[in-house]
mmCIF file of N, CA, C and O in Angstrom:
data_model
loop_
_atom_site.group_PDB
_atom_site.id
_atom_site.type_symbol
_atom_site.label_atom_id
_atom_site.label_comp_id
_atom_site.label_asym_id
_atom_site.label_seq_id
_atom_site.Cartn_x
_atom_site.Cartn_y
_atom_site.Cartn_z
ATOM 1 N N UNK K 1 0.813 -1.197 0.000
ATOM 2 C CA UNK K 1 0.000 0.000 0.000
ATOM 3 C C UNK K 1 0.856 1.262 0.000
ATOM 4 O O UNK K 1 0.542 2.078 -0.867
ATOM 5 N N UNK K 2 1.836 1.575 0.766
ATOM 6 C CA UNK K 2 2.766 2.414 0.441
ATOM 7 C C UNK K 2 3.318 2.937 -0.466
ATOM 8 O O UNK K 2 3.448 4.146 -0.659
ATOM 9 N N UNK K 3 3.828 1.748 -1.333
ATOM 10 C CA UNK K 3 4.272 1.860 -2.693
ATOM 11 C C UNK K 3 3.118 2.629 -3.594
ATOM 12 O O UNK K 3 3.270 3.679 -4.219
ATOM 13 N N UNK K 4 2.275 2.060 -3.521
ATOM 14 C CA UNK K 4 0.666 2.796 -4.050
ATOM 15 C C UNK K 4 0.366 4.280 -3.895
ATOM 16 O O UNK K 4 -0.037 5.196 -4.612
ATOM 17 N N UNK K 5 0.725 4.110 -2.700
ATOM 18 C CA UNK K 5 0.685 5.614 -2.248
ATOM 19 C C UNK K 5 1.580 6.602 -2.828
ATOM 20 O O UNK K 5 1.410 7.798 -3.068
ATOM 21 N N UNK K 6 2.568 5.831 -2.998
ATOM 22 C CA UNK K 6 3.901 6.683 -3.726
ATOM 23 C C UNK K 6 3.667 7.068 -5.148
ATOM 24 O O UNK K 6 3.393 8.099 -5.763
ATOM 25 N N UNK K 7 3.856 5.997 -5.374
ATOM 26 C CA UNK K 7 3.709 5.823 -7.358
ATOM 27 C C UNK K 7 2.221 7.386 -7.536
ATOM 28 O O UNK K 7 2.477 8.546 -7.861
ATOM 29 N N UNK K 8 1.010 6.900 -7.243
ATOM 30 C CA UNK K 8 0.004 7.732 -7.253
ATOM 31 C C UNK K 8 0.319 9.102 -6.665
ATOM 32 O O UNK K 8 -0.740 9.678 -6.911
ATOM 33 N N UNK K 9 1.017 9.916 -6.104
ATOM 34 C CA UNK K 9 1.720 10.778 -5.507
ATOM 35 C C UNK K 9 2.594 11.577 -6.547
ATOM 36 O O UNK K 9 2.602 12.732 -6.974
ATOM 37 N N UNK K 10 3.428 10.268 -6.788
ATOM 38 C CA UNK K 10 4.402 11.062 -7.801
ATOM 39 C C UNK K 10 3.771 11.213 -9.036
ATOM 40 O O UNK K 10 3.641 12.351 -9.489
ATOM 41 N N UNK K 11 3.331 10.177 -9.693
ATOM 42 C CA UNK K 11 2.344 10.423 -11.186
ATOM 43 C C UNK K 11 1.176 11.504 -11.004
ATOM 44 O O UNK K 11 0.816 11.898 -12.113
ATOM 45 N N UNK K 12 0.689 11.922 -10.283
ATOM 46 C CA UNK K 12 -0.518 12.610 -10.241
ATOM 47 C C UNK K 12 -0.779 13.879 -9.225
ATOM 48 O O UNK K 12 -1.720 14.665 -9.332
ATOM 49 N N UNK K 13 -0.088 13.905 -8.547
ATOM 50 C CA UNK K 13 0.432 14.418 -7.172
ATOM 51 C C UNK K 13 -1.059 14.314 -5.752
ATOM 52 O O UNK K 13 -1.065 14.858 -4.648
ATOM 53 N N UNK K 14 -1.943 13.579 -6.273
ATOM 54 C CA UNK K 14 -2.594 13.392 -5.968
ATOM 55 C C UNK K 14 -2.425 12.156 -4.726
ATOM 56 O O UNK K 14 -1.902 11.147 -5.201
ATOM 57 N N UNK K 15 -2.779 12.027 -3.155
ATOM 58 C CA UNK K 15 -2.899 11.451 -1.679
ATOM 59 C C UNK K 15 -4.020 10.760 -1.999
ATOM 60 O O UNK K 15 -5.109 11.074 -2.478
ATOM 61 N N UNK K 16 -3.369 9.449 -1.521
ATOM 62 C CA UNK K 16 -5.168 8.134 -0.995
ATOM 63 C C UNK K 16 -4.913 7.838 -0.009
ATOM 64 O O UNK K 16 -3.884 7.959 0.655
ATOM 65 N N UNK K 17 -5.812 7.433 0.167
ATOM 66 C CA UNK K 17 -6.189 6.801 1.699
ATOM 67 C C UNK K 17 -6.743 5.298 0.821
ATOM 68 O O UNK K 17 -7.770 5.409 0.151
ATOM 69 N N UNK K 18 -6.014 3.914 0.864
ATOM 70 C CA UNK K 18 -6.086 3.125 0.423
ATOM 71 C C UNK K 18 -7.179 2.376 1.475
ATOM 72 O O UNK K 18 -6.800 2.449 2.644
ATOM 73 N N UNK K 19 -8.281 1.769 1.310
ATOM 74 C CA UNK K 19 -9.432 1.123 2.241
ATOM 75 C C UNK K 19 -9.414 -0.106 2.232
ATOM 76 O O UNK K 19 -9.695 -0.824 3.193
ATOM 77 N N UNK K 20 -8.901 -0.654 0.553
ATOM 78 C CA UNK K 20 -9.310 -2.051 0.678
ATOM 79 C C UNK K 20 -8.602 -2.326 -0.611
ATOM 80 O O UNK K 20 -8.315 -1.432 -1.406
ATOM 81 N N UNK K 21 -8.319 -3.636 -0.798
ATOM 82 C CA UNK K 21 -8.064 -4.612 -1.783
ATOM 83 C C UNK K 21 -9.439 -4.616 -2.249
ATOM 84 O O UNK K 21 -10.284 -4.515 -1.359
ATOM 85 N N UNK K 22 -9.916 -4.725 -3.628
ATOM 86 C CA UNK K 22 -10.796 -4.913 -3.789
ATOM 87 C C UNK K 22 -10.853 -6.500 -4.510
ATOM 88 O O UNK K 22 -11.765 -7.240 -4.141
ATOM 89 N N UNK K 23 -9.802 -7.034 -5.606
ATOM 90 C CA UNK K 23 -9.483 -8.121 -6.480
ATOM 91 C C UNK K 23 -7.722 -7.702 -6.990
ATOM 92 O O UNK K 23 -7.043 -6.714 -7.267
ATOM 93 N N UNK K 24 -7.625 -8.889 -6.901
ATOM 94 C CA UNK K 24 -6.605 -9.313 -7.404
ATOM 95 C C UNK K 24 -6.643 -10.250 -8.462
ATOM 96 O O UNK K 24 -7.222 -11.283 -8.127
ATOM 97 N N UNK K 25 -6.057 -10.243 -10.087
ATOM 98 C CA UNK K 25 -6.363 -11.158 -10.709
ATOM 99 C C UNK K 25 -5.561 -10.962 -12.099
ATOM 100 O O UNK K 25 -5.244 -9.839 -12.492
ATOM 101 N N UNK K 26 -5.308 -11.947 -12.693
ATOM 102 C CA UNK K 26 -4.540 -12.146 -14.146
ATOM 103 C C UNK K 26 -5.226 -12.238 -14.959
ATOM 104 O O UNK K 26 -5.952 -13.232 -14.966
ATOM 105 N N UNK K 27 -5.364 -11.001 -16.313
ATOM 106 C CA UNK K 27 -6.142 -10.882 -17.287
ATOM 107 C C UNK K 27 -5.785 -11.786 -17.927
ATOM 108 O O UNK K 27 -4.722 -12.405 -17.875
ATOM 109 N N UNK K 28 -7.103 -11.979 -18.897
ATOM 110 C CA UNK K 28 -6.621 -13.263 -19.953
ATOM 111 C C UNK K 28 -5.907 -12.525 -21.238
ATOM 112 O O UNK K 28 -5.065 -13.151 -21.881
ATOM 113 N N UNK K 29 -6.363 -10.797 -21.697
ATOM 114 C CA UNK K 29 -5.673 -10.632 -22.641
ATOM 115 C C UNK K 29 -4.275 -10.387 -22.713
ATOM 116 O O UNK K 29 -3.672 -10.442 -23.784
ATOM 117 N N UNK K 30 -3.745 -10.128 -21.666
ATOM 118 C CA UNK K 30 -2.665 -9.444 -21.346
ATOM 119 C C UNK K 30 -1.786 -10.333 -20.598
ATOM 120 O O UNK K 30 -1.871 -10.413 -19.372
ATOM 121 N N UNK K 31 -0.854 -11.077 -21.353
ATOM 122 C CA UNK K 31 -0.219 -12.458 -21.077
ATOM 123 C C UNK K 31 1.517 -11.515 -19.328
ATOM 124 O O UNK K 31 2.377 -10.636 -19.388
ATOM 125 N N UNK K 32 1.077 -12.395 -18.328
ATOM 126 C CA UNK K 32 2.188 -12.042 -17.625
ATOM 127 C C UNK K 32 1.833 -10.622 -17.336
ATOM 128 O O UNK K 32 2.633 -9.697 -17.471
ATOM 129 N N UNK K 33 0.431 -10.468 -16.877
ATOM 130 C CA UNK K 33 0.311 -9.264 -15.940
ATOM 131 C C UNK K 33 -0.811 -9.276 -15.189
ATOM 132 O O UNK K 33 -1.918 -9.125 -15.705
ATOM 133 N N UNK K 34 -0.587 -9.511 -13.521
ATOM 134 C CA UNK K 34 -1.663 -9.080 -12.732
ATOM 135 C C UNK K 34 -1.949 -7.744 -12.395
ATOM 136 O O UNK K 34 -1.188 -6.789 -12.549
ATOM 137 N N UNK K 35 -3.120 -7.729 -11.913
ATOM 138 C CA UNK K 35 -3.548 -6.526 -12.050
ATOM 139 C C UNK K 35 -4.997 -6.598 -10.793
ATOM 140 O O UNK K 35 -6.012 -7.291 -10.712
ATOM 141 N N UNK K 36 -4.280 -5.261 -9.797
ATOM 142 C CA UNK K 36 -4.783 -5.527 -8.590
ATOM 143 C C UNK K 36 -5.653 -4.057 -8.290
ATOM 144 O O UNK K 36 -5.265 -2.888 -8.280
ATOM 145 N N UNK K 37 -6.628 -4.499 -8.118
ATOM 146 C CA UNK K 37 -8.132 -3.001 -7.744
ATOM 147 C C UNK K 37 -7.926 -2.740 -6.389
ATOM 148 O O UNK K 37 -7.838 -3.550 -5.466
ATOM 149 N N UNK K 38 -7.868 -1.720 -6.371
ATOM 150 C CA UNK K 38 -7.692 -0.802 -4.895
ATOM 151 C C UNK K 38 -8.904 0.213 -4.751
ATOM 152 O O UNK K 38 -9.201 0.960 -5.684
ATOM 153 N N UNK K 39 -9.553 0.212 -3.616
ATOM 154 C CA UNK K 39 -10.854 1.044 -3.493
ATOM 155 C C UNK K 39 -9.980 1.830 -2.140
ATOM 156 O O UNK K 39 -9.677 1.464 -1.004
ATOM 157 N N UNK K 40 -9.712 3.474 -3.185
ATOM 158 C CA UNK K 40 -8.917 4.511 -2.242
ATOM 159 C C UNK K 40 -9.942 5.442 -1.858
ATOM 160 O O UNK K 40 -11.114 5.328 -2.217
ATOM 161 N N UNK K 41 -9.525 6.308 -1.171
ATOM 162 C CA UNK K 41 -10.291 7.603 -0.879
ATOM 163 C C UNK K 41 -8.867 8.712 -1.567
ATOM 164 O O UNK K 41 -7.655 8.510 -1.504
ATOM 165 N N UNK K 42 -9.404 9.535 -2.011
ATOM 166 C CA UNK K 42 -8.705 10.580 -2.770
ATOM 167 C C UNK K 42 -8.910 11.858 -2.036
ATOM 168 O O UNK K 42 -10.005 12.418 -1.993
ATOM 169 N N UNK K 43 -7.487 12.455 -1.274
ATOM 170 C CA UNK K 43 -7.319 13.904 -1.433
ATOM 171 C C UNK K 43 -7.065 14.618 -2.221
ATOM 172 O O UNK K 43 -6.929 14.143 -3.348
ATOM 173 N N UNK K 44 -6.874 16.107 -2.039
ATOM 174 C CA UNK K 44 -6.507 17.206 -2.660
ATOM 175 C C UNK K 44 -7.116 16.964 -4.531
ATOM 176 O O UNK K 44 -7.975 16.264 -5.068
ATOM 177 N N UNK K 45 -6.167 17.916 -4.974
ATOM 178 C CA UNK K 45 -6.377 17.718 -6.947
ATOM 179 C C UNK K 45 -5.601 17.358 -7.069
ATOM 180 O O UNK K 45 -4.658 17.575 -6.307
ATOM 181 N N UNK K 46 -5.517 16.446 -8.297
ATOM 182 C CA UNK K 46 -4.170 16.184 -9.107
ATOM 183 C C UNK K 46 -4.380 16.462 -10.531
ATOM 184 O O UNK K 46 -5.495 16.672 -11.010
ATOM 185 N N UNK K 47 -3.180 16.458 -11.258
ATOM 186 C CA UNK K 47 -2.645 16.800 -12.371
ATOM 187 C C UNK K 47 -2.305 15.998 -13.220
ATOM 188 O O UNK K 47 -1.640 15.208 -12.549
ATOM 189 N N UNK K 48 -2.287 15.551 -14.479
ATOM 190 C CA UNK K 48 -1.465 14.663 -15.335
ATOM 191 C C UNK K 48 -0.432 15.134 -15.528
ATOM 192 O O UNK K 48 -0.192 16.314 -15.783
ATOM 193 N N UNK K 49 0.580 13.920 -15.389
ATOM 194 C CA UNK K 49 2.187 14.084 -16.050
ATOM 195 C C UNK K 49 2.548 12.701 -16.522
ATOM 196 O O UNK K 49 1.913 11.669 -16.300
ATOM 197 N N UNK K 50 3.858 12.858 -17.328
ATOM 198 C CA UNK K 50 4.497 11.874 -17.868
ATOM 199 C C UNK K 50 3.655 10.945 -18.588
ATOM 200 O O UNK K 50 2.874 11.383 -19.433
ATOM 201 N N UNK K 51 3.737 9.599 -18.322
ATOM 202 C CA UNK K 51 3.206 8.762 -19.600
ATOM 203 C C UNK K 51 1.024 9.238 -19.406
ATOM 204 O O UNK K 51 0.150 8.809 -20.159
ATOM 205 N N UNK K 52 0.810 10.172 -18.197
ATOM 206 C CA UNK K 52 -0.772 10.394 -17.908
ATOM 207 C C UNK K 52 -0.888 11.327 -18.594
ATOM 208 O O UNK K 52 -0.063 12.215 -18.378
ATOM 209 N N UNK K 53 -1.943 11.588 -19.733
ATOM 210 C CA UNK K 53 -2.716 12.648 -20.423
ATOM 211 C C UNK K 53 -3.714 13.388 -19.724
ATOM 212 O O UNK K 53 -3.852 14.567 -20.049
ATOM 213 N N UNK K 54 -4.372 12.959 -18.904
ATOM 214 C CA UNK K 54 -5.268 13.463 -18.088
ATOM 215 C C UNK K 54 -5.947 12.353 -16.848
ATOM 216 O O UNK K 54 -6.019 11.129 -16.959
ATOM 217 N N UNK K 55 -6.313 13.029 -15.897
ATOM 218 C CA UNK K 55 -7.190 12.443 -14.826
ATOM 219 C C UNK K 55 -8.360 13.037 -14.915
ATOM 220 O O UNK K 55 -8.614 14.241 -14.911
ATOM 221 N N UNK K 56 -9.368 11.721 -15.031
ATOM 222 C CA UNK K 56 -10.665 11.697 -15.127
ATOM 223 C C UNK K 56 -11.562 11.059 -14.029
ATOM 224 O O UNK K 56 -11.359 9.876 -13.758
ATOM 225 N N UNK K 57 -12.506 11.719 -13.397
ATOM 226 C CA UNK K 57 -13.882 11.066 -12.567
ATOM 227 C C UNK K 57 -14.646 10.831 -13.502
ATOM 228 O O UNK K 57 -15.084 11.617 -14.341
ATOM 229 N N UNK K 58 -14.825 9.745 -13.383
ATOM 230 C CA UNK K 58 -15.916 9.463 -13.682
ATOM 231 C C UNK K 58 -17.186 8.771 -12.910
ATOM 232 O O UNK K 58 -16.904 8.266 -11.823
ATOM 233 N N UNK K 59 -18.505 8.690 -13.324
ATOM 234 C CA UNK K 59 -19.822 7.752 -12.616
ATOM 235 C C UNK K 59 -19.454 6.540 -12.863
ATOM 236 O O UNK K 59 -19.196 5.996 -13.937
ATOM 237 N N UNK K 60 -19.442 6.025 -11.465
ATOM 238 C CA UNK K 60 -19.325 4.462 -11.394
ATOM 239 C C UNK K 60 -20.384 3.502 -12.308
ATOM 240 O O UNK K 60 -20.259 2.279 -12.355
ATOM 241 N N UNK K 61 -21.190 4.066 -12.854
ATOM 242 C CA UNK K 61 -22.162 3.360 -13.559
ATOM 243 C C UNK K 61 -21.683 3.350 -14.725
ATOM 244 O O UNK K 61 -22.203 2.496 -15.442
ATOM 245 N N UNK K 62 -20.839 4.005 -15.234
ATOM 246 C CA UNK K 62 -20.191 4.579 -16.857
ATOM 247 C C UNK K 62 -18.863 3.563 -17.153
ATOM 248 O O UNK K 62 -18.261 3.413 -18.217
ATOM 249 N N UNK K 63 -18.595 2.861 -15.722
ATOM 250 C CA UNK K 63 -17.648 2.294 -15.823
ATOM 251 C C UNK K 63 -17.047 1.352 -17.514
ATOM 252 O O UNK K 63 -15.941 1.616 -17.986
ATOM 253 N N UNK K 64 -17.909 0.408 -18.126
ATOM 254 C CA UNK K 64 -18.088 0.274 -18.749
ATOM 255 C C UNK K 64 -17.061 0.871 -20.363
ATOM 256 O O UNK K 64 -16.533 0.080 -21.144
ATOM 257 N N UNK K 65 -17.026 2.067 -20.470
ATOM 258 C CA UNK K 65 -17.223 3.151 -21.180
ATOM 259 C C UNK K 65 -15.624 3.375 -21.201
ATOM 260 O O UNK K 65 -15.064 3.837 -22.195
ATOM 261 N N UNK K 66 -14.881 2.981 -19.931
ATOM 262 C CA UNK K 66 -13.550 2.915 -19.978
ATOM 263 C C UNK K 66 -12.239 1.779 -19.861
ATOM 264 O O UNK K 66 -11.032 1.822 -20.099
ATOM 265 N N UNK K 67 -13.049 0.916 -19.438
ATOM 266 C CA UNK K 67 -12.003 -0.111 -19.053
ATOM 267 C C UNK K 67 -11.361 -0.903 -20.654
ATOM 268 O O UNK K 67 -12.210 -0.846 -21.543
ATOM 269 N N UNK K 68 -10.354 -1.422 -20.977
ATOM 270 C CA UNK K 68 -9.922 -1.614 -22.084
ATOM 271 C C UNK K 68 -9.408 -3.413 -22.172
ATOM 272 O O UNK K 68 -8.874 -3.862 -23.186
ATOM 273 N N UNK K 69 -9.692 -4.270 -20.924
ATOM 274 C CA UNK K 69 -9.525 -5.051 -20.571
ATOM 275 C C UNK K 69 -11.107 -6.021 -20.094
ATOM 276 O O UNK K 69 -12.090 -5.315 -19.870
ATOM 277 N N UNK K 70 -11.230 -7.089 -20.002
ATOM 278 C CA UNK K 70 -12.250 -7.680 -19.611
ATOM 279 C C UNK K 70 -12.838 -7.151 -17.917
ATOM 280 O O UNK K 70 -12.033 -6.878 -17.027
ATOM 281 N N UNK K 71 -13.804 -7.108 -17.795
ATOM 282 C CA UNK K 71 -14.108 -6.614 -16.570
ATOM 283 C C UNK K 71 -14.788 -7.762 -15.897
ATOM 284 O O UNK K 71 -15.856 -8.270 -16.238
ATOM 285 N N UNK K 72 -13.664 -8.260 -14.424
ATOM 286 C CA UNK K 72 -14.128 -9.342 -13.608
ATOM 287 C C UNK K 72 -15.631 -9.075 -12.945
ATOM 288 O O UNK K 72 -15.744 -7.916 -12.546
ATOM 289 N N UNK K 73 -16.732 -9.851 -12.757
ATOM 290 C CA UNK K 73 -17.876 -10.017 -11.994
ATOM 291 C C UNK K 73 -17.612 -8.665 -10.698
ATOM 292 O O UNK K 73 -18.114 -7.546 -10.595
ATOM 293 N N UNK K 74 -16.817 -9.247 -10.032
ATOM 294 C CA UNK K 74 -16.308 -8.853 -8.803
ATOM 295 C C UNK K 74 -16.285 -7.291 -8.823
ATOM 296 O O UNK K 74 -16.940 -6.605 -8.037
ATOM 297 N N UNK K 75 -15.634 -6.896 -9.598
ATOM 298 C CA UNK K 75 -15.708 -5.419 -9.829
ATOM 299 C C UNK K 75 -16.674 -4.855 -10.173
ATOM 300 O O UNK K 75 -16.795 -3.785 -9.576
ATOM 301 N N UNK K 76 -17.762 -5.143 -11.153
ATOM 302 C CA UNK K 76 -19.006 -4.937 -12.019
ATOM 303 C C UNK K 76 -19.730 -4.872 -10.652
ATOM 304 O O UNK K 76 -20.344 -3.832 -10.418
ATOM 305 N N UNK K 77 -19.735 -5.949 -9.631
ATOM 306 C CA UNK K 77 -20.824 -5.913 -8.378
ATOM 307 C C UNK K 77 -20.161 -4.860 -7.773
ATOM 308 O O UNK K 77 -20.964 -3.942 -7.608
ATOM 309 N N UNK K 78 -19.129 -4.598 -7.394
ATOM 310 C CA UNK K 78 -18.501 -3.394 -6.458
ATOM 311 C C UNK K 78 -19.071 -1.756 -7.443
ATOM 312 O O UNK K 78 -19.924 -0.920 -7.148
ATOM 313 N N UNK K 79 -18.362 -1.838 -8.358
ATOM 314 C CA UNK K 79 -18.608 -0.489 -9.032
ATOM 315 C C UNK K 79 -20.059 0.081 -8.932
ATOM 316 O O UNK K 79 -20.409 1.138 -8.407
ATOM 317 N N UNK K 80 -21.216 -1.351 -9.880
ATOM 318 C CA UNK K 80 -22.809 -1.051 -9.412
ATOM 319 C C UNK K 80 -23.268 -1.174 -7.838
ATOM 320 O O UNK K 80 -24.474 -1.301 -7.626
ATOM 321 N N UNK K 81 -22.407 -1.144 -6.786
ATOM 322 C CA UNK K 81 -22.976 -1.180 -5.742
ATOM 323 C C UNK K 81 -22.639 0.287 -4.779
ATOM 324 O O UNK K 81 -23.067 0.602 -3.668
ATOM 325 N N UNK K 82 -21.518 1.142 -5.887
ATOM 326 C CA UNK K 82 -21.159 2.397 -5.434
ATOM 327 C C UNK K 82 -21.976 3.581 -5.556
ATOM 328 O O UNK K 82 -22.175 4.324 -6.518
ATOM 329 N N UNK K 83 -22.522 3.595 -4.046
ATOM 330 C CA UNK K 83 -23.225 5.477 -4.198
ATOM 331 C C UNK K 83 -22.866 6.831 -4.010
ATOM 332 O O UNK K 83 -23.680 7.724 -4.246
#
């Protein structure tokens, strides 16, 4: 979680408050990469830099609309269960 904290800090300059693991799991398209969901709480603003073009909010219902990878059950129930 630290590391998390960091990386997200330095890329964005943007503070979490990390709450939970949400999934952990190995895509099928993307050979030799896990890929782990973190449900943070977000301070302050942040900014895009380096390989980031922009930071976007979006409605958890829109989710859909961005992900570029298969989207596990697990997440689909978390995201539609966010108010």
């Amino acid at each position: 979680e630290d590391s998390l904290k960091k990386e997200i800090k330095k890329k964005t300059g943007l503070e979490v408050n990390v709450r939970k693991v949400i999934l952990a799991r190995i895509t099928p398209e993307i050979e030799n990469q896990i890929i782990i969901y973190y449900y943070c709480e977000v301070k302050g603003k942040g900014k895009a830099g380096g390989k980031f073009k922009e930071i976007k909010w979006i409605n958890p219902k829109e989710y859909r609309n961005y992900f570029k990878t298969s989207i596990h059950p697990q997440i689909i129930e978390f995201l539609e269960n966010l108010k």
